[in-house]
Amino acid sequence: MGDYFQTVVDRDATEADAGPLAARVVAWLVAEGVIGPDRTEPALGSDPGYPPGPRIREVVDSSGWGEPWQGGALDVVVTRTVFDAGQYADPSSARCPRCERDIEFKDKTWQDIPGAWEPFSEAIADWEEGGEAFVRCAHCDASSPLVDWDGMEHCFAFGGLGFTFWGWPDLTPAFLAEFDRRLDGHRTVLVSGKI
């Protein structure tokens, strides 16, 4: 049996600042009562995470969720990771950060366009191995880092710092905006899905 999740991914955190940023965000969440202070809650497929705190309902939109509900663990990852949407990780396109045109991966009948995904697949493999992971745009011929491409956020995000909320209703826009501020205004992506 799986679970739904939402992951806030910091696209700009370096290896050196991921740990201190994670500690600062966790301290803020504990101080606000959003999570508990100790890693005691089982997190799907990883070490124990932080349990939800008494003020969880203030940072989520639970409309449409039946009562009673309770969130699961917060899992914090501070290593270079491809964060994906699990069962929903099948992007249809990506937007070039230079020319802002879309590279389509699917045609109008939702069939794969031959060769369109390969440069991204190769870049993902390079990124996982610690490489720079550049992707050349089929439209403008410019090469850009994989982490700068947009449009795949609902399926993939690439970063060295991620906060996965297991089984929580949708995080509110105000909470996500404050999350960005606590991460020094870094670019963040919200990936949600199910495993």
PDB file of C-alpha atoms in Angstrom:
ATOM      1  CA  MET A   1       0.000   0.000   0.000  1.00  0.00           C
ATOM      2  CA  GLY A   2       1.356   3.432  -0.948  1.00  0.00           C
ATOM      3  CA  ASP A   3       0.894   6.966   0.223  1.00  0.00           C
ATOM      4  CA  TYR A   4       0.487  10.431  -1.243  1.00  0.00           C
ATOM      5  CA  PHE A   5       3.218  12.998  -0.719  1.00  0.00           C
ATOM      6  CA  GLN A   6       4.292  16.555  -1.471  1.00  0.00           C
ATOM      7  CA  THR A   7       7.958  17.527  -1.686  1.00  0.00           C
ATOM      8  CA  VAL A   8       9.279  21.071  -1.513  1.00  0.00           C
ATOM      9  CA  VAL A   9      12.562  20.960  -3.448  1.00  0.00           C
ATOM     10  CA  ASP A  10      15.190  23.693  -3.183  1.00  0.00           C
ATOM     11  CA  ARG A  11      16.660  23.990  -6.708  1.00  0.00           C
ATOM     12  CA  ASP A  12      19.468  26.331  -5.617  1.00  0.00           C
ATOM     13  CA  ALA A  13      20.855  24.777  -2.414  1.00  0.00           C
ATOM     14  CA  THR A  14      24.503  23.835  -2.717  1.00  0.00           C
ATOM     15  CA  GLU A  15      26.027  20.830  -1.034  1.00  0.00           C
ATOM     16  CA  ALA A  16      27.591  23.157   1.547  1.00  0.00           C
ATOM     17  CA  ASP A  17      24.421  25.053   2.455  1.00  0.00           C
ATOM     18  CA  ALA A  18      21.843  22.201   2.281  1.00  0.00           C
ATOM     19  CA  GLY A  19      22.503  20.986   5.844  1.00  0.00           C
ATOM     20  CA  PRO A  20      22.360  24.413   7.532  1.00  0.00           C
ATOM     21  CA  LEU A  21      19.256  25.393   5.510  1.00  0.00           C
ATOM     22  CA  ALA A  22      17.527  22.123   6.446  1.00  0.00           C
ATOM     23  CA  ALA A  23      18.323  22.649  10.144  1.00  0.00           C
ATOM     24  CA  ARG A  24      17.009  26.219  10.020  1.00  0.00           C
ATOM     25  CA  VAL A  25      13.750  25.200   8.306  1.00  0.00           C
ATOM     26  CA  VAL A  26      13.191  22.282  10.705  1.00  0.00           C
ATOM     27  CA  ALA A  27      13.777  24.614  13.686  1.00  0.00           C
ATOM     28  CA  TRP A  28      11.203  27.057  12.243  1.00  0.00           C
ATOM     29  CA  LEU A  29       8.634  24.273  11.671  1.00  0.00           C
ATOM     30  CA  VAL A  30       9.143  22.972  15.218  1.00  0.00           C
ATOM     31  CA  ALA A  31       8.885  26.489  16.706  1.00  0.00           C
ATOM     32  CA  GLU A  32       5.637  27.072  14.784  1.00  0.00           C
ATOM     33  CA  GLY A  33       4.191  23.756  15.991  1.00  0.00           C
ATOM     34  CA  VAL A  34       3.882  22.397  12.434  1.00  0.00           C
ATOM     35  CA  ILE A  35       6.042  19.357  13.251  1.00  0.00           C
ATOM     36  CA  GLY A  36       7.283  17.662  16.394  1.00  0.00           C
ATOM     37  CA  PRO A  37      10.911  18.107  17.480  1.00  0.00           C
ATOM     38  CA  ASP A  38      12.104  14.505  17.204  1.00  0.00           C
ATOM     39  CA  ARG A  39      12.274  12.020  14.341  1.00  0.00           C
ATOM     40  CA  THR A  40       9.858   9.404  15.618  1.00  0.00           C
ATOM     41  CA  GLU A  41       7.338   8.937  12.793  1.00  0.00           C
ATOM     42  CA  PRO A  42       7.900   6.192  10.184  1.00  0.00           C
ATOM     43  CA  ALA A  43       8.451   7.697   6.714  1.00  0.00           C
ATOM     44  CA  LEU A  44       7.693   5.522   3.704  1.00  0.00           C
ATOM     45  CA  GLY A  45      10.915   3.951   2.468  1.00  0.00           C
ATOM     46  CA  SER A  46      13.353   5.896   4.648  1.00  0.00           C
ATOM     47  CA  ASP A  47      14.506   6.634   8.172  1.00  0.00           C
ATOM     48  CA  PRO A  48      12.018   8.014  10.691  1.00  0.00           C
ATOM     49  CA  GLY A  49      10.746  11.516  10.008  1.00  0.00           C
ATOM     50  CA  TYR A  50       9.262  14.331  12.030  1.00  0.00           C
ATOM     51  CA  PRO A  51       5.659  13.776  13.173  1.00  0.00           C
ATOM     52  CA  PRO A  52       3.016  16.409  12.462  1.00  0.00           C
ATOM     53  CA  GLY A  53       2.639  19.017  15.173  1.00  0.00           C
ATOM     54  CA  PRO A  54      -0.459  20.503  16.807  1.00  0.00           C
ATOM     55  CA  ARG A  55      -0.686  23.354  14.244  1.00  0.00           C
ATOM     56  CA  ILE A  56      -0.646  21.195  11.082  1.00  0.00           C
ATOM     57  CA  ARG A  57      -4.176  22.332  10.161  1.00  0.00           C
ATOM     58  CA  GLU A  58      -2.969  25.937   9.846  1.00  0.00           C
ATOM     59  CA  VAL A  59      -0.645  25.165   6.917  1.00  0.00           C
ATOM     60  CA  VAL A  60      -2.823  22.806   4.835  1.00  0.00           C
ATOM     61  CA  ASP A  61      -6.058  23.022   2.867  1.00  0.00           C
ATOM     62  CA  SER A  62      -8.027  20.021   4.085  1.00  0.00           C
ATOM     63  CA  SER A  63     -11.260  20.862   2.256  1.00  0.00           C
ATOM     64  CA  GLY A  64     -12.334  17.675   0.556  1.00  0.00           C
ATOM     65  CA  TRP A  65     -10.544  15.499   3.074  1.00  0.00           C
ATOM     66  CA  GLY A  66     -12.935  13.541   5.234  1.00  0.00           C
ATOM     67  CA  GLU A  67     -12.625  13.618   8.981  1.00  0.00           C
ATOM     68  CA  PRO A  68     -10.749  12.412  10.842  1.00  0.00           C
ATOM     69  CA  TRP A  69      -7.415  12.781   9.052  1.00  0.00           C
ATOM     70  CA  GLN A  70      -3.892  13.174  10.271  1.00  0.00           C
ATOM     71  CA  GLY A  71      -0.700  13.819   8.361  1.00  0.00           C
ATOM     72  CA  GLY A  72       2.252  11.509   8.272  1.00  0.00           C
ATOM     73  CA  ALA A  73       5.947  12.161   8.658  1.00  0.00           C
ATOM     74  CA  LEU A  74       8.070  14.978   7.282  1.00  0.00           C
ATOM     75  CA  ASP A  75      11.160  13.466   5.664  1.00  0.00           C
ATOM     76  CA  VAL A  76      14.129  15.797   5.061  1.00  0.00           C
ATOM     77  CA  VAL A  77      16.667  14.888   2.363  1.00  0.00           C
ATOM     78  CA  VAL A  78      20.007  16.734   2.244  1.00  0.00           C
ATOM     79  CA  THR A  79      21.733  15.042  -0.655  1.00  0.00           C
ATOM     80  CA  ARG A  80      21.629  15.441  -4.423  1.00  0.00           C
ATOM     81  CA  THR A  81      18.416  13.716  -5.455  1.00  0.00           C
ATOM     82  CA  VAL A  82      16.028  13.324  -8.368  1.00  0.00           C
ATOM     83  CA  PHE A  83      12.710  13.976  -6.663  1.00  0.00           C
ATOM     84  CA  ASP A  84       9.927  12.396  -8.707  1.00  0.00           C
ATOM     85  CA  ALA A  85       6.160  12.090  -8.527  1.00  0.00           C
ATOM     86  CA  GLY A  86       6.201   8.304  -8.224  1.00  0.00           C
ATOM     87  CA  GLN A  87       3.325   6.859 -10.207  1.00  0.00           C
ATOM     88  CA  TYR A  88       2.729  10.237 -11.878  1.00  0.00           C
ATOM     89  CA  ALA A  89       6.272  10.866 -13.202  1.00  0.00           C
ATOM     90  CA  ASP A  90       5.551  11.132 -16.932  1.00  0.00           C
ATOM     91  CA  PRO A  91       6.197  14.690 -18.184  1.00  0.00           C
ATOM     92  CA  SER A  92       4.672  15.852 -21.461  1.00  0.00           C
ATOM     93  CA  SER A  93       7.111  18.705 -22.125  1.00  0.00           C
ATOM     94  CA  ALA A  94       9.892  20.920 -20.782  1.00  0.00           C
ATOM     95  CA  ARG A  95      10.510  24.642 -21.319  1.00  0.00           C
ATOM     96  CA  CYS A  96      13.927  25.939 -22.384  1.00  0.00           C
ATOM     97  CA  PRO A  97      15.266  28.550 -19.943  1.00  0.00           C
ATOM     98  CA  ARG A  98      16.856  30.479 -22.832  1.00  0.00           C
ATOM     99  CA  CYS A  99      14.261  30.716 -25.621  1.00  0.00           C
ATOM    100  CA  GLU A 100      11.269  29.764 -23.418  1.00  0.00           C
ATOM    101  CA  ARG A 101       9.914  27.377 -26.032  1.00  0.00           C
ATOM    102  CA  ASP A 102       8.568  23.957 -25.087  1.00  0.00           C
ATOM    103  CA  ILE A 103      10.172  20.680 -26.064  1.00  0.00           C
ATOM    104  CA  GLU A 104       7.229  18.296 -26.432  1.00  0.00           C
ATOM    105  CA  PHE A 105       7.696  14.674 -25.361  1.00  0.00           C
ATOM    106  CA  LYS A 106       4.221  13.513 -26.434  1.00  0.00           C
ATOM    107  CA  ASP A 107       2.188  14.092 -29.581  1.00  0.00           C
ATOM    108  CA  LYS A 108      -1.527  14.984 -29.683  1.00  0.00           C
ATOM    109  CA  THR A 109      -2.485  11.326 -29.254  1.00  0.00           C
ATOM    110  CA  TRP A 110      -0.249  11.132 -26.169  1.00  0.00           C
ATOM    111  CA  GLN A 111       2.302   8.928 -27.929  1.00  0.00           C
ATOM    112  CA  ASP A 112       6.024   9.433 -27.260  1.00  0.00           C
ATOM    113  CA  ILE A 113       7.790  11.627 -29.827  1.00  0.00           C
ATOM    114  CA  PRO A 114      10.844   9.617 -30.900  1.00  0.00           C
ATOM    115  CA  GLY A 115      14.117  11.063 -29.598  1.00  0.00           C
ATOM    116  CA  ALA A 116      12.558  13.975 -27.676  1.00  0.00           C
ATOM    117  CA  TRP A 117      13.098  12.564 -24.182  1.00  0.00           C
ATOM    118  CA  GLU A 118      16.612  11.117 -24.720  1.00  0.00           C
ATOM    119  CA  PRO A 119      18.609  14.348 -24.051  1.00  0.00           C
ATOM    120  CA  PHE A 120      16.738  14.750 -20.767  1.00  0.00           C
ATOM    121  CA  SER A 121      17.176  11.101 -19.811  1.00  0.00           C
ATOM    122  CA  GLU A 122      20.921  11.401 -20.447  1.00  0.00           C
ATOM    123  CA  ALA A 123      21.101  14.634 -18.439  1.00  0.00           C
ATOM    124  CA  ILE A 124      19.231  13.032 -15.528  1.00  0.00           C
ATOM    125  CA  ALA A 125      21.718  10.140 -15.505  1.00  0.00           C
ATOM    126  CA  ASP A 126      24.616  12.629 -15.626  1.00  0.00           C
ATOM    127  CA  TRP A 127      23.068  14.695 -12.814  1.00  0.00           C
ATOM    128  CA  GLU A 128      22.605  11.597 -10.629  1.00  0.00           C
ATOM    129  CA  GLU A 129      26.309  10.827 -11.091  1.00  0.00           C
ATOM    130  CA  GLY A 130      27.278  14.330  -9.941  1.00  0.00           C
ATOM    131  CA  GLY A 131      27.765  15.869 -13.394  1.00  0.00           C
ATOM    132  CA  GLU A 132      26.703  19.270 -14.666  1.00  0.00           C
ATOM    133  CA  ALA A 133      23.816  17.775 -16.686  1.00  0.00           C
ATOM    134  CA  PHE A 134      23.339  20.170 -19.579  1.00  0.00           C
ATOM    135  CA  VAL A 135      20.498  19.797 -22.074  1.00  0.00           C
ATOM    136  CA  ARG A 136      20.715  21.267 -25.580  1.00  0.00           C
ATOM    137  CA  CYS A 137      17.507  22.900 -26.795  1.00  0.00           C
ATOM    138  CA  ALA A 138      16.150  21.557 -30.085  1.00  0.00           C
ATOM    139  CA  HIS A 139      14.794  25.035 -30.907  1.00  0.00           C
ATOM    140  CA  CYS A 140      17.566  27.536 -30.062  1.00  0.00           C
ATOM    141  CA  ASP A 141      20.517  25.103 -29.843  1.00  0.00           C
ATOM    142  CA  ALA A 142      21.608  26.576 -26.484  1.00  0.00           C
ATOM    143  CA  SER A 143      22.739  24.262 -23.690  1.00  0.00           C
ATOM    144  CA  SER A 144      21.327  24.908 -20.222  1.00  0.00           C
ATOM    145  CA  PRO A 145      21.634  23.088 -16.890  1.00  0.00           C
ATOM    146  CA  LEU A 146      18.904  20.519 -16.339  1.00  0.00           C
ATOM    147  CA  VAL A 147      17.872  22.216 -13.074  1.00  0.00           C
ATOM    148  CA  ASP A 148      16.999  25.401 -15.014  1.00  0.00           C
ATOM    149  CA  TRP A 149      14.477  23.742 -17.350  1.00  0.00           C
ATOM    150  CA  ASP A 150      10.848  24.324 -16.367  1.00  0.00           C
ATOM    151  CA  GLY A 151       7.661  22.425 -17.121  1.00  0.00           C
ATOM    152  CA  MET A 152       8.599  19.076 -15.589  1.00  0.00           C
ATOM    153  CA  GLU A 153       7.921  20.192 -12.004  1.00  0.00           C
ATOM    154  CA  HIS A 154       4.778  18.137 -11.621  1.00  0.00           C
ATOM    155  CA  CYS A 155       6.899  15.051 -12.420  1.00  0.00           C
ATOM    156  CA  PHE A 156      10.537  15.772 -11.557  1.00  0.00           C
ATOM    157  CA  ALA A 157      12.669  18.236  -9.624  1.00  0.00           C
ATOM    158  CA  PHE A 158      16.408  18.193  -9.131  1.00  0.00           C
ATOM    159  CA  GLY A 159      18.050  19.466  -5.980  1.00  0.00           C
ATOM    160  CA  GLY A 160      20.228  18.834  -2.981  1.00  0.00           C
ATOM    161  CA  LEU A 161      17.550  19.640  -0.406  1.00  0.00           C
ATOM    162  CA  GLY A 162      13.979  18.385  -0.193  1.00  0.00           C
ATOM    163  CA  PHE A 163      11.185  18.297   2.395  1.00  0.00           C
ATOM    164  CA  THR A 164       8.663  15.495   1.816  1.00  0.00           C
ATOM    165  CA  PHE A 165       5.327  15.739   3.605  1.00  0.00           C
ATOM    166  CA  TRP A 166       3.752  12.264   3.648  1.00  0.00           C
ATOM    167  CA  GLY A 167      -0.042  12.082   3.694  1.00  0.00           C
ATOM    168  CA  TRP A 168      -0.637  15.804   4.282  1.00  0.00           C
ATOM    169  CA  PRO A 169      -3.480  17.682   2.546  1.00  0.00           C
ATOM    170  CA  ASP A 170      -2.368  20.354   0.067  1.00  0.00           C
ATOM    171  CA  LEU A 171       0.068  22.829   1.575  1.00  0.00           C
ATOM    172  CA  THR A 172      -1.346  26.369   1.485  1.00  0.00           C
ATOM    173  CA  PRO A 173       0.130  29.037  -0.816  1.00  0.00           C
ATOM    174  CA  ALA A 174       0.941  31.214   2.212  1.00  0.00           C
ATOM    175  CA  PHE A 175       2.868  28.363   3.848  1.00  0.00           C
ATOM    176  CA  LEU A 176       4.768  27.648   0.618  1.00  0.00           C
ATOM    177  CA  ALA A 177       5.638  31.347   0.240  1.00  0.00           C
ATOM    178  CA  GLU A 178       7.000  31.421   3.802  1.00  0.00           C
ATOM    179  CA  PHE A 179       8.908  28.211   3.049  1.00  0.00           C
ATOM    180  CA  ASP A 180      10.610  29.983   0.108  1.00  0.00           C
ATOM    181  CA  ARG A 181      11.497  32.919   2.323  1.00  0.00           C
ATOM    182  CA  ARG A 182      13.019  30.592   4.932  1.00  0.00           C
ATOM    183  CA  LEU A 183      15.168  29.083   2.160  1.00  0.00           C
ATOM    184  CA  ASP A 184      16.722  32.487   1.449  1.00  0.00           C
ATOM    185  CA  GLY A 185      14.444  33.090  -1.535  1.00  0.00           C
ATOM    186  CA  HIS A 186      15.851  30.111  -3.441  1.00  0.00           C
ATOM    187  CA  ARG A 187      13.884  28.744  -6.370  1.00  0.00           C
ATOM    188  CA  THR A 188      11.665  25.946  -5.103  1.00  0.00           C
ATOM    189  CA  VAL A 189       9.484  23.391  -6.815  1.00  0.00           C
ATOM    190  CA  LEU A 190       6.572  21.450  -5.344  1.00  0.00           C
ATOM    191  CA  VAL A 191       6.440  17.857  -6.572  1.00  0.00           C
ATOM    192  CA  SER A 192       3.448  15.801  -5.511  1.00  0.00           C
ATOM    193  CA  GLY A 193       2.479  12.257  -6.249  1.00  0.00           C
ATOM    194  CA  LYS A 194       1.982   8.783  -4.894  1.00  0.00           C
ATOM    195  CA  ILE A 195       4.253   5.845  -4.231  1.00  0.00           C
TER     196      ILE A 195
END
